[in-house]
Coordinates of N, CA, C and O in Angstrom, one line a residue:
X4 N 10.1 -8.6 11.0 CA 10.6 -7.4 10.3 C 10.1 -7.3 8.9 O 10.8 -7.7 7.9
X5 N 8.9 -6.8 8.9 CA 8.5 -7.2 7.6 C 8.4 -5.2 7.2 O 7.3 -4.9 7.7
X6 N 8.8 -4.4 6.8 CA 8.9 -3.5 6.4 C 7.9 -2.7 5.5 O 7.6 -1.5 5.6
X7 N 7.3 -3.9 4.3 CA 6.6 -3.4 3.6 C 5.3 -3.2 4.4 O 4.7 -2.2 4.2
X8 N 4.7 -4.2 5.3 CA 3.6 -3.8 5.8 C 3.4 -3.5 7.0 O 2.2 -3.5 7.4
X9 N 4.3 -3.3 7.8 CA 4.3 -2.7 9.4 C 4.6 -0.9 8.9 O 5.7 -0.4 8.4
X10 N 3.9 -0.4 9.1 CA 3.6 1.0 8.5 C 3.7 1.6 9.9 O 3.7 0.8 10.8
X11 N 3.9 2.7 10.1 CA 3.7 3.9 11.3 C 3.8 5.3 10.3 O 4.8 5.7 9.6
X12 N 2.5 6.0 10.3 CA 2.5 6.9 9.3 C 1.6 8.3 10.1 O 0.4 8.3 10.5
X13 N 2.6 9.3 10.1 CA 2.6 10.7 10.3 C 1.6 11.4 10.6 O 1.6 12.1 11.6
X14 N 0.7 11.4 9.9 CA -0.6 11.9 9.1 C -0.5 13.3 9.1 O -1.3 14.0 9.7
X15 N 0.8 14.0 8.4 CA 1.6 15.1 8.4 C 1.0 16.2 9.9 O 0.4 17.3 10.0
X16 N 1.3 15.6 10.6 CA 0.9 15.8 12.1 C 2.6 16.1 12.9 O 2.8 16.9 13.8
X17 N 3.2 15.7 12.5 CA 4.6 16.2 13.3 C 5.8 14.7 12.7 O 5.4 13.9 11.9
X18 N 7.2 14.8 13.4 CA 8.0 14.0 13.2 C 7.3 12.5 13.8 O 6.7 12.2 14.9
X19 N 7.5 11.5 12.4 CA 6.7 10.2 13.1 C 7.3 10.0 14.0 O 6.6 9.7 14.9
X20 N 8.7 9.8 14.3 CA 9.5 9.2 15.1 C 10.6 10.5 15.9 O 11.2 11.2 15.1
X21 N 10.7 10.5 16.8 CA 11.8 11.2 17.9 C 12.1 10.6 18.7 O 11.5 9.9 19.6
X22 N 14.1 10.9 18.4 CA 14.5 10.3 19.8 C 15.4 11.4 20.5 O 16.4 11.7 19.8
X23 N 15.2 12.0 21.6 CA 15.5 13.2 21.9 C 15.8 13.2 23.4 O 15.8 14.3 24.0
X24 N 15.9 12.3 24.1 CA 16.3 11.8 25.3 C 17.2 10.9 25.7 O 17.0 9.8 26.3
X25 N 18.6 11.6 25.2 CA 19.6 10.7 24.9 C 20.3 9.5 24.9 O 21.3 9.2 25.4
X26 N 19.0 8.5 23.9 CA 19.3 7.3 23.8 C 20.0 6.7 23.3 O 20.0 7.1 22.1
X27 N 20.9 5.7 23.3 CA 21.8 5.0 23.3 C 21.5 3.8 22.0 O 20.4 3.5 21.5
X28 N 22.5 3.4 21.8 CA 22.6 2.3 20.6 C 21.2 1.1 20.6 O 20.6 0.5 19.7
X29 N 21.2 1.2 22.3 CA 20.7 -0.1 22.6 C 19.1 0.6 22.7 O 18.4 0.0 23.5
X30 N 18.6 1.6 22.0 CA 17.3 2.2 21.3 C 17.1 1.1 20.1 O 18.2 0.6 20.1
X31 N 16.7 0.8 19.5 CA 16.3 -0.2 18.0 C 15.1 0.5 17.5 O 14.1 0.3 18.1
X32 N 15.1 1.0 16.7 CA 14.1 0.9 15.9 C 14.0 -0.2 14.4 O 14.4 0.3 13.4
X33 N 13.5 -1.2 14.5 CA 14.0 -1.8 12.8 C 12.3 -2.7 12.7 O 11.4 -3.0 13.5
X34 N 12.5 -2.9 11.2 CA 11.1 -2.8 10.2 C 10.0 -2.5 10.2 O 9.0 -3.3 10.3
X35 N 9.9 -1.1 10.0 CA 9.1 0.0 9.8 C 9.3 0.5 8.3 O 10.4 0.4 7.8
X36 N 8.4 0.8 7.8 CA 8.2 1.9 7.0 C 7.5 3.4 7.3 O 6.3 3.5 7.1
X37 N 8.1 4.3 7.7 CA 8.0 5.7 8.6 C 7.7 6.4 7.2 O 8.5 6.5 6.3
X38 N 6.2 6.9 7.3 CA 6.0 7.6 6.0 C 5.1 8.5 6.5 O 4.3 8.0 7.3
X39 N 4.8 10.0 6.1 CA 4.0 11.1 5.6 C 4.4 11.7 6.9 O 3.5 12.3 7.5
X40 N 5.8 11.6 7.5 CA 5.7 12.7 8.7 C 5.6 14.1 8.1 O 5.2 14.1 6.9
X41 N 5.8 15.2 8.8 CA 5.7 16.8 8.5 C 6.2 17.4 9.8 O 5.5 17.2 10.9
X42 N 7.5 18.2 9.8 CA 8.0 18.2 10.8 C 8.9 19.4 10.5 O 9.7 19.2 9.6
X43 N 9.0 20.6 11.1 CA 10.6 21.5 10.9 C 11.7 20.7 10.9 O 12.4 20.7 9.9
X44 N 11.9 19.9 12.0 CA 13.2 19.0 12.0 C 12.5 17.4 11.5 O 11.5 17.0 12.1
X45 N 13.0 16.8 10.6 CA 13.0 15.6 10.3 C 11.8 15.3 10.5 O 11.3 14.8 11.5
X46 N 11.2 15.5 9.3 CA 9.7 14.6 9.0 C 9.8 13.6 9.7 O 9.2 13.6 10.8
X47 N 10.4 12.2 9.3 CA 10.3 11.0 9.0 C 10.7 10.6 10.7 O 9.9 10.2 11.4
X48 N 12.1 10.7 11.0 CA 12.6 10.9 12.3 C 13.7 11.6 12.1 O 14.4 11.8 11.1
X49 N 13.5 12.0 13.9 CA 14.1 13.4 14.2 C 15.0 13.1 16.1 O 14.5 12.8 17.2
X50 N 16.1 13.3 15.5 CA 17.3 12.8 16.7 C 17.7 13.8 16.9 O 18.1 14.5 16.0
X51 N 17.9 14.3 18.3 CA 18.4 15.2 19.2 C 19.3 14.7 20.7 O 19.0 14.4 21.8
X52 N 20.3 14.9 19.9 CA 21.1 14.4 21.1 C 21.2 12.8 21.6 O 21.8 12.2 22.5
X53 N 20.7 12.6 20.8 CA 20.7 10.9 20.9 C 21.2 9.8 19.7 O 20.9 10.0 18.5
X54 N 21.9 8.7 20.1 CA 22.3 7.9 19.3 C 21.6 6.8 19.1 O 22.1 5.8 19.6
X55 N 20.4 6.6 18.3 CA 19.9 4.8 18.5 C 20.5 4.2 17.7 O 21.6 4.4 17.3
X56 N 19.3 3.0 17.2 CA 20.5 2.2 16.6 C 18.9 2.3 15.3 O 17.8 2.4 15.9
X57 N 19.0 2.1 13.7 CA 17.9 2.2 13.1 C 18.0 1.2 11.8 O 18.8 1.5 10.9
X58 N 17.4 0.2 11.6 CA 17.9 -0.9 11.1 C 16.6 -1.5 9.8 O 15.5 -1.1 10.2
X59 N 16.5 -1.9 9.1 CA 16.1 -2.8 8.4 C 14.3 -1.5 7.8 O 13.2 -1.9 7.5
X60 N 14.9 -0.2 8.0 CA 13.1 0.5 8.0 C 13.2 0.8 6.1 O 13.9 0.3 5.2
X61 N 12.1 2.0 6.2 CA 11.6 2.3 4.9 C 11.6 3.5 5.0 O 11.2 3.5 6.2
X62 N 11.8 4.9 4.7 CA 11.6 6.2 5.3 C 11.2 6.7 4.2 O 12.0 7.0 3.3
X63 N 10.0 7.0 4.0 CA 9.6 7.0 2.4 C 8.8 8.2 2.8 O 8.3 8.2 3.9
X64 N 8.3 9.8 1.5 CA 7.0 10.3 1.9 C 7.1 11.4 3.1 O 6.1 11.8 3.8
X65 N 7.9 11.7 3.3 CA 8.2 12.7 4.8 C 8.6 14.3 4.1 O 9.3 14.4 3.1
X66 N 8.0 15.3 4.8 CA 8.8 16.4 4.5 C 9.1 17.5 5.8 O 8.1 17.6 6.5
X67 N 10.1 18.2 6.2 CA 10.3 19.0 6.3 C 11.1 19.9 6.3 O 12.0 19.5 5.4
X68 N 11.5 21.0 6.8 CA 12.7 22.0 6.7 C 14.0 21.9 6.4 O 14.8 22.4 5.6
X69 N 14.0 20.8 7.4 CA 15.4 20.3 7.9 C 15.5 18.8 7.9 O 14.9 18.3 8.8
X70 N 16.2 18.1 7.1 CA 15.8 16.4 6.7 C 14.3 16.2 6.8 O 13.4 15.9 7.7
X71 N 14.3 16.4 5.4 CA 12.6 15.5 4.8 C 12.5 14.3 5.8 O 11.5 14.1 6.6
X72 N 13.7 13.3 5.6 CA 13.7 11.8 6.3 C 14.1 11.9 6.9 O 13.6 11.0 7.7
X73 N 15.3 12.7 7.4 CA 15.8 12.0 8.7 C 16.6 13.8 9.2 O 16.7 14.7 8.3
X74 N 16.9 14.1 10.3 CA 17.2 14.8 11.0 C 18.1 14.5 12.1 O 17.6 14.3 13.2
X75 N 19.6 14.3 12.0 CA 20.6 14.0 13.4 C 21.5 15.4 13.7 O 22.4 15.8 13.0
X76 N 20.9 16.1 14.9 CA 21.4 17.0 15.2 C 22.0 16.9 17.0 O 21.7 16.1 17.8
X77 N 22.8 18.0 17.0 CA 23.4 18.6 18.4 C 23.7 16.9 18.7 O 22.9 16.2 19.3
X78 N 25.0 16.5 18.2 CA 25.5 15.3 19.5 C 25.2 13.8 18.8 O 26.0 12.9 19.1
X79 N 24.2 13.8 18.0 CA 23.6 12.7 17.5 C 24.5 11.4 16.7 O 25.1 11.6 15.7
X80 N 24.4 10.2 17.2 CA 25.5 9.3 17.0 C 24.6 8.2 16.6 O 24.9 7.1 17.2
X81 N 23.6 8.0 15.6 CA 22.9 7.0 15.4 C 24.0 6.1 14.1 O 24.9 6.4 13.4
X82 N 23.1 4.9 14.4 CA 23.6 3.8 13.5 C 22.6 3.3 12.6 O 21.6 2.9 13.1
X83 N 22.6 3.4 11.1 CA 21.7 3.4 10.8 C 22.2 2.5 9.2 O 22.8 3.0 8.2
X84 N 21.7 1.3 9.4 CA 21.6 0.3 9.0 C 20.7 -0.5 7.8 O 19.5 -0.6 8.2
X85 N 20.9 -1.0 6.8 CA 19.8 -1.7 5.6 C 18.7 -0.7 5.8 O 17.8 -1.2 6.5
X86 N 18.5 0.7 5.4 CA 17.4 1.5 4.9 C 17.4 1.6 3.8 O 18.4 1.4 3.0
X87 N 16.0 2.0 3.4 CA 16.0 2.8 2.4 C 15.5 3.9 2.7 O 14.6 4.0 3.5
X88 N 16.3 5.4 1.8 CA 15.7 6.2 2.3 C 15.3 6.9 0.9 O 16.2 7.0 0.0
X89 N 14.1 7.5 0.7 CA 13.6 7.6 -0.3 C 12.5 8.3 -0.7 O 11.5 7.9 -0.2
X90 N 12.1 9.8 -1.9 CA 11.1 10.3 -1.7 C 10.9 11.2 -0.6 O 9.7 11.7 -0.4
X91 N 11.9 11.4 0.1 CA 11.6 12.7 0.9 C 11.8 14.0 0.4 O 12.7 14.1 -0.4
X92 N 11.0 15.3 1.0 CA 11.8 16.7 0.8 C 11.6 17.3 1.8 O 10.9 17.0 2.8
X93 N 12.6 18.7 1.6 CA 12.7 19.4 3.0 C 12.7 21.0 1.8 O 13.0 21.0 0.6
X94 N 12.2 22.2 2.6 CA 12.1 22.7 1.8 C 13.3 23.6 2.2 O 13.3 24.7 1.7
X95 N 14.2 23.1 2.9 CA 15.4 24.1 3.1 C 16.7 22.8 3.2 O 17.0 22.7 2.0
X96 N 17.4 22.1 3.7 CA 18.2 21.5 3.9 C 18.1 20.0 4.2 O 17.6 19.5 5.2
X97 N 18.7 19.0 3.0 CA 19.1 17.3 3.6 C 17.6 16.9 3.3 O 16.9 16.7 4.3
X98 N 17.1 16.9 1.7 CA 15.9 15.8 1.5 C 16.0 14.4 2.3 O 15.1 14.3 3.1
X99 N 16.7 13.5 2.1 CA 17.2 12.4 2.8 C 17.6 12.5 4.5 O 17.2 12.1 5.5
X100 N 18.6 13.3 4.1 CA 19.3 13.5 5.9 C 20.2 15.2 6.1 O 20.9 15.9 5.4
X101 N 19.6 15.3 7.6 CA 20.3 17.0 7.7 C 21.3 16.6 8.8 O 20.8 16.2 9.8
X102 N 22.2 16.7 8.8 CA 22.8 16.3 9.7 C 24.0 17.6 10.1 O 25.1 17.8 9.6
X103 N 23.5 18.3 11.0 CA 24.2 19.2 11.6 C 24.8 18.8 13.2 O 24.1 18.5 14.2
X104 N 26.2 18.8 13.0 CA 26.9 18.6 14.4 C 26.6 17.2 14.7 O 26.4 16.8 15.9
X105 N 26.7 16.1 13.3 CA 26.5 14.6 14.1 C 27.6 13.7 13.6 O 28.5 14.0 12.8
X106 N 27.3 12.9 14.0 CA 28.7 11.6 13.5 C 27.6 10.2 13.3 O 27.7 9.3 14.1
X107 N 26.4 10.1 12.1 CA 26.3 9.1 12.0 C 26.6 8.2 11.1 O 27.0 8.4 9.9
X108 N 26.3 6.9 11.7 CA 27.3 5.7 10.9 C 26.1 4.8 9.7 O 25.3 3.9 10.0
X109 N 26.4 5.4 8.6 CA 25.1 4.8 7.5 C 25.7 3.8 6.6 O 26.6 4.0 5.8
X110 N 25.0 2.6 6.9 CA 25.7 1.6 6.7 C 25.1 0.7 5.6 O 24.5 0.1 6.5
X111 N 24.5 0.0 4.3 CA 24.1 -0.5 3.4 C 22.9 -0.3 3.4 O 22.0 -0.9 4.0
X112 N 22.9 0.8 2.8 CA 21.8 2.1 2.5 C 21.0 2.5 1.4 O 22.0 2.8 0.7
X113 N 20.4 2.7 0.9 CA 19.9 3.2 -0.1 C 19.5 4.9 -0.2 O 18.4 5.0 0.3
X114 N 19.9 5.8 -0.6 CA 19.2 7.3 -0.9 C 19.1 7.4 -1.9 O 20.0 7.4 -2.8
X115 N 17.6 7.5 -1.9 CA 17.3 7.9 -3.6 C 16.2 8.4 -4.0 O 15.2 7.9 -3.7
X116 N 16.3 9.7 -4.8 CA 14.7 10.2 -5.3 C 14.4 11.4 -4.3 O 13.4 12.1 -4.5
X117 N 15.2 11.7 -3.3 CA 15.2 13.1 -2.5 C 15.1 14.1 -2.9 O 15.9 14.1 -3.9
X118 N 14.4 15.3 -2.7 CA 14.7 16.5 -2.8 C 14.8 17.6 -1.9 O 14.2 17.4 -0.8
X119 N 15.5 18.9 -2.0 CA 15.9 20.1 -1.1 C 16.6 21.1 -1.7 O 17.2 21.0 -2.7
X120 N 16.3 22.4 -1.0 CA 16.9 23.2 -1.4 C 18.6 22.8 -1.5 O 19.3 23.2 -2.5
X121 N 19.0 22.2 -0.6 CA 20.5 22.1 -0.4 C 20.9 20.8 -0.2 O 21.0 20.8 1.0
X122 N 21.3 19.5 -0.6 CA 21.8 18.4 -0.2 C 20.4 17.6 -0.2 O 19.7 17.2 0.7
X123 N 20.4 17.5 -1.6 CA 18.7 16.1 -1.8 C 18.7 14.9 -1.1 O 17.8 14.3 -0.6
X124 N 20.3 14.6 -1.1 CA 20.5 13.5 -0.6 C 20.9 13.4 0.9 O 20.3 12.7 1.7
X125 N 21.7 13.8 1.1 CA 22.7 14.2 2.5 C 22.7 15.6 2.3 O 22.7 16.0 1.2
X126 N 22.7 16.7 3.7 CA 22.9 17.9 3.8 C 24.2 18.0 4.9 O 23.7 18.0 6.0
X127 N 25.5 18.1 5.0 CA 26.2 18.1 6.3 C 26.9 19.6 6.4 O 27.3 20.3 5.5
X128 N 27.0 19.7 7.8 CA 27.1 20.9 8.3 C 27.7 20.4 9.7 O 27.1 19.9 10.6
X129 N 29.2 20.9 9.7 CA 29.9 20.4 11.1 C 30.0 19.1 11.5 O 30.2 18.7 12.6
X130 N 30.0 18.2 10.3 CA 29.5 16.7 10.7 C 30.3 15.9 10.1 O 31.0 16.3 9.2
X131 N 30.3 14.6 10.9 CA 31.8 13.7 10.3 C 30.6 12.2 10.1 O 30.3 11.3 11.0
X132 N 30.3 12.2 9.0 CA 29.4 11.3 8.6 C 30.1 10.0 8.1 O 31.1 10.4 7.4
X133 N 30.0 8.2 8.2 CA 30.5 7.1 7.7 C 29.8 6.9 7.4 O 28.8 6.7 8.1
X134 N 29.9 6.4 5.4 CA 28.8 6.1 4.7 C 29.8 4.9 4.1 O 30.8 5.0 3.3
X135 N 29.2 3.6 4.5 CA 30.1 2.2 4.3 C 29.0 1.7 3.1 O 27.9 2.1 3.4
X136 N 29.2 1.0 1.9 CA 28.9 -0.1 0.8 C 27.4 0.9 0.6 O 26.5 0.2 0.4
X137 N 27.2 2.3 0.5 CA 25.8 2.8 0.1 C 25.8 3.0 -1.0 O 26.8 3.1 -1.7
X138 N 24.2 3.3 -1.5 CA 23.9 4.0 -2.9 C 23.7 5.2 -2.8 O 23.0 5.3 -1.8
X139 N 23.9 6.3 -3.3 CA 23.4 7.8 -3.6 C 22.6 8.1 -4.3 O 22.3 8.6 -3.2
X140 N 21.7 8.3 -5.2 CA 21.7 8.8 -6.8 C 20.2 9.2 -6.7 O 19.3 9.1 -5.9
X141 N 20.3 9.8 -7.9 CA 19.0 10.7 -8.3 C 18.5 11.7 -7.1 O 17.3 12.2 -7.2
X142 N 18.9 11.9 -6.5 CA 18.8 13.1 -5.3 C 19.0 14.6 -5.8 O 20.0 15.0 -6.3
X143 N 18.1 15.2 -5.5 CA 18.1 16.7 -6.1 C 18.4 17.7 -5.3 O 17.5 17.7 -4.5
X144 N 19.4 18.9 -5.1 CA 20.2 18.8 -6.0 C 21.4 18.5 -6.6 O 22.0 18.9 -7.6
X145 N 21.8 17.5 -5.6 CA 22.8 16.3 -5.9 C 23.0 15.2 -4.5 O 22.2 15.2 -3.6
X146 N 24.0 14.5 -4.8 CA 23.7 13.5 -3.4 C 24.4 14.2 -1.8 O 24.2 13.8 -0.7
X147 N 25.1 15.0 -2.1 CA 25.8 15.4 -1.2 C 26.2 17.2 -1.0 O 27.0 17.9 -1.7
X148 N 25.5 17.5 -0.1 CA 26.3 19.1 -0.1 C 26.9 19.4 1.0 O 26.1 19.3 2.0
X149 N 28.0 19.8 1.4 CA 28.9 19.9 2.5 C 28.5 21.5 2.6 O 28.2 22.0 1.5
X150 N 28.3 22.3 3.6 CA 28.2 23.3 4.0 C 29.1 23.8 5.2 O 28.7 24.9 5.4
X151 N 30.0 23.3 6.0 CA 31.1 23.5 6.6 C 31.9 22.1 6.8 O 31.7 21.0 6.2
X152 N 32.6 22.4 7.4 CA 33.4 20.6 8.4 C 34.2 20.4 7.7 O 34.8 21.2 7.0
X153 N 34.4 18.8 7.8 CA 35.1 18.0 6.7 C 33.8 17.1 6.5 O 34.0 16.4 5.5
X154 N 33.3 17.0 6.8 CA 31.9 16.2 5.7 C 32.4 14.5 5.6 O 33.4 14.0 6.1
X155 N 31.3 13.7 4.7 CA 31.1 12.5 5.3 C 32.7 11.8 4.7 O 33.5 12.3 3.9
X156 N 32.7 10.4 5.2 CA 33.9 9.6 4.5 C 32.8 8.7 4.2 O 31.9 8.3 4.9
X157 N 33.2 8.2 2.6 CA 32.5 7.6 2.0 C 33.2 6.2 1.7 O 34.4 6.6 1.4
X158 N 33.3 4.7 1.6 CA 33.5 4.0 1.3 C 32.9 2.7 0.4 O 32.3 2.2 1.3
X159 N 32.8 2.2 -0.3 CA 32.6 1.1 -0.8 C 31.2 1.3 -1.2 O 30.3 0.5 -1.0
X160 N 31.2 2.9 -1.8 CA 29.2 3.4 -2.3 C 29.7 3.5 -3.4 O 30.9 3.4 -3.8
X161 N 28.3 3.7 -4.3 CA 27.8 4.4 -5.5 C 27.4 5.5 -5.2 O 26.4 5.4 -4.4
X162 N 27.8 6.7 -5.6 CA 27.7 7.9 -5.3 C 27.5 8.2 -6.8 O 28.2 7.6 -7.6
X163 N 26.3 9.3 -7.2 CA 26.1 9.2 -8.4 C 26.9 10.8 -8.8 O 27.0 11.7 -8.0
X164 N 27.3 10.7 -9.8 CA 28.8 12.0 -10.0 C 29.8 11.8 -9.1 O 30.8 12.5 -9.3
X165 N 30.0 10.9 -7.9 CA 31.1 10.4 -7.0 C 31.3 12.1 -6.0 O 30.7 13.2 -6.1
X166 N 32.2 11.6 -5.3 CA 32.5 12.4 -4.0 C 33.8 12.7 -3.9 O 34.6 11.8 -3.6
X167 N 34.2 14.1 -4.1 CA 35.2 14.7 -3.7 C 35.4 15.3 -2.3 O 36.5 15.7 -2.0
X168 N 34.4 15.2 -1.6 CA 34.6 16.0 -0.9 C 33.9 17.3 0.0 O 33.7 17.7 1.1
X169 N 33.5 17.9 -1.7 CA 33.3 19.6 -0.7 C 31.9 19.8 -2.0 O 31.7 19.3 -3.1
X170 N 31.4 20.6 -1.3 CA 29.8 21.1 -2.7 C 28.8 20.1 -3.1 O 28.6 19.0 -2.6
X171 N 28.2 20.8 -4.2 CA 26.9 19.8 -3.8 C 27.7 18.3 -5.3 O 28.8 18.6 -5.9
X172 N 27.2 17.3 -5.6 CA 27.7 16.2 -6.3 C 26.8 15.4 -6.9 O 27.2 14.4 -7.6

């Protein structure tokens, strides 16, 4: 799991990674660095209806519409574990992550350096997101923008301007 040099890179050709065939925990993706996707949904990777499990990667360098880096939509229950997520944009929603209609569980994490029109860092919409011991910060135009739901529960993070709750932060 060597991260820095096991590469899988996009070549802004579509989402590097999709899991869209509703896979289960026991999916793994871990030490990758997922970089230069280009994709409507989730440059970097893009989850539909599926839960894997995403562990120890780099998601660096990705853009599109809807999560620069990452994209968990309709159902999406991933676990997503020691990343960094970093340097992505989307030119509409969730530099980092869009997560409409998902419940994933982001667990000692890094987001940082994102941008988007809406939620540089996190974009949620109908989604009940657990963000356990993460970092937020420098995400443009803030780390978090709630657009319906109740939005993520944050614990034991650095969240840069902290988390109330609702708007962007």
């Amino acid at each position: 799991e060597d991260r820095e040099t096991t590469i899988i890179d996009g070549n802004q050709s579509g989402s590097v990674v999709t899991f869209n065939s509703s896979e289960t925990l026991s999916a793994v993706l871990t030490g990758f660095t997922i970089q230069n996707g280009s994709n409507f949904n989730g440059g970097g990777i893009y989850c539909l209806g599926s839960s894997p499990t995403i562990m120890h990667c780099t998601i660096t360098g990705n853009s599109g519409v809807e999560g620069g880096g990452i994209k968990c939509g309709d159902s999406s229950s991933p676990t997503i574990t020691n990343c960094t997520i970093s340097g992505n944009t989307a030119s509409g929603n969730g530099g980092g992550f869009c997560l409409p209609n998902s419940s994933p569980t982001i667990t000692n994490c890094t987001i940082t350096g994102n941008s988007a029109v809406e939620g540089g860092g996190i974009f949620s919409y109908f989604s009940s997101e657990t963000i356990t011991n993460c970092i937020l910060w420098n995400d443009s135009p803030g780390e978090i923008a709630l657009s319906a739901g109740d939005g993520p529960t944050a614990t034991y993070s650095n969240i840069q301007g902290g988390w109330e709750g609702e708007g962007n932060i």
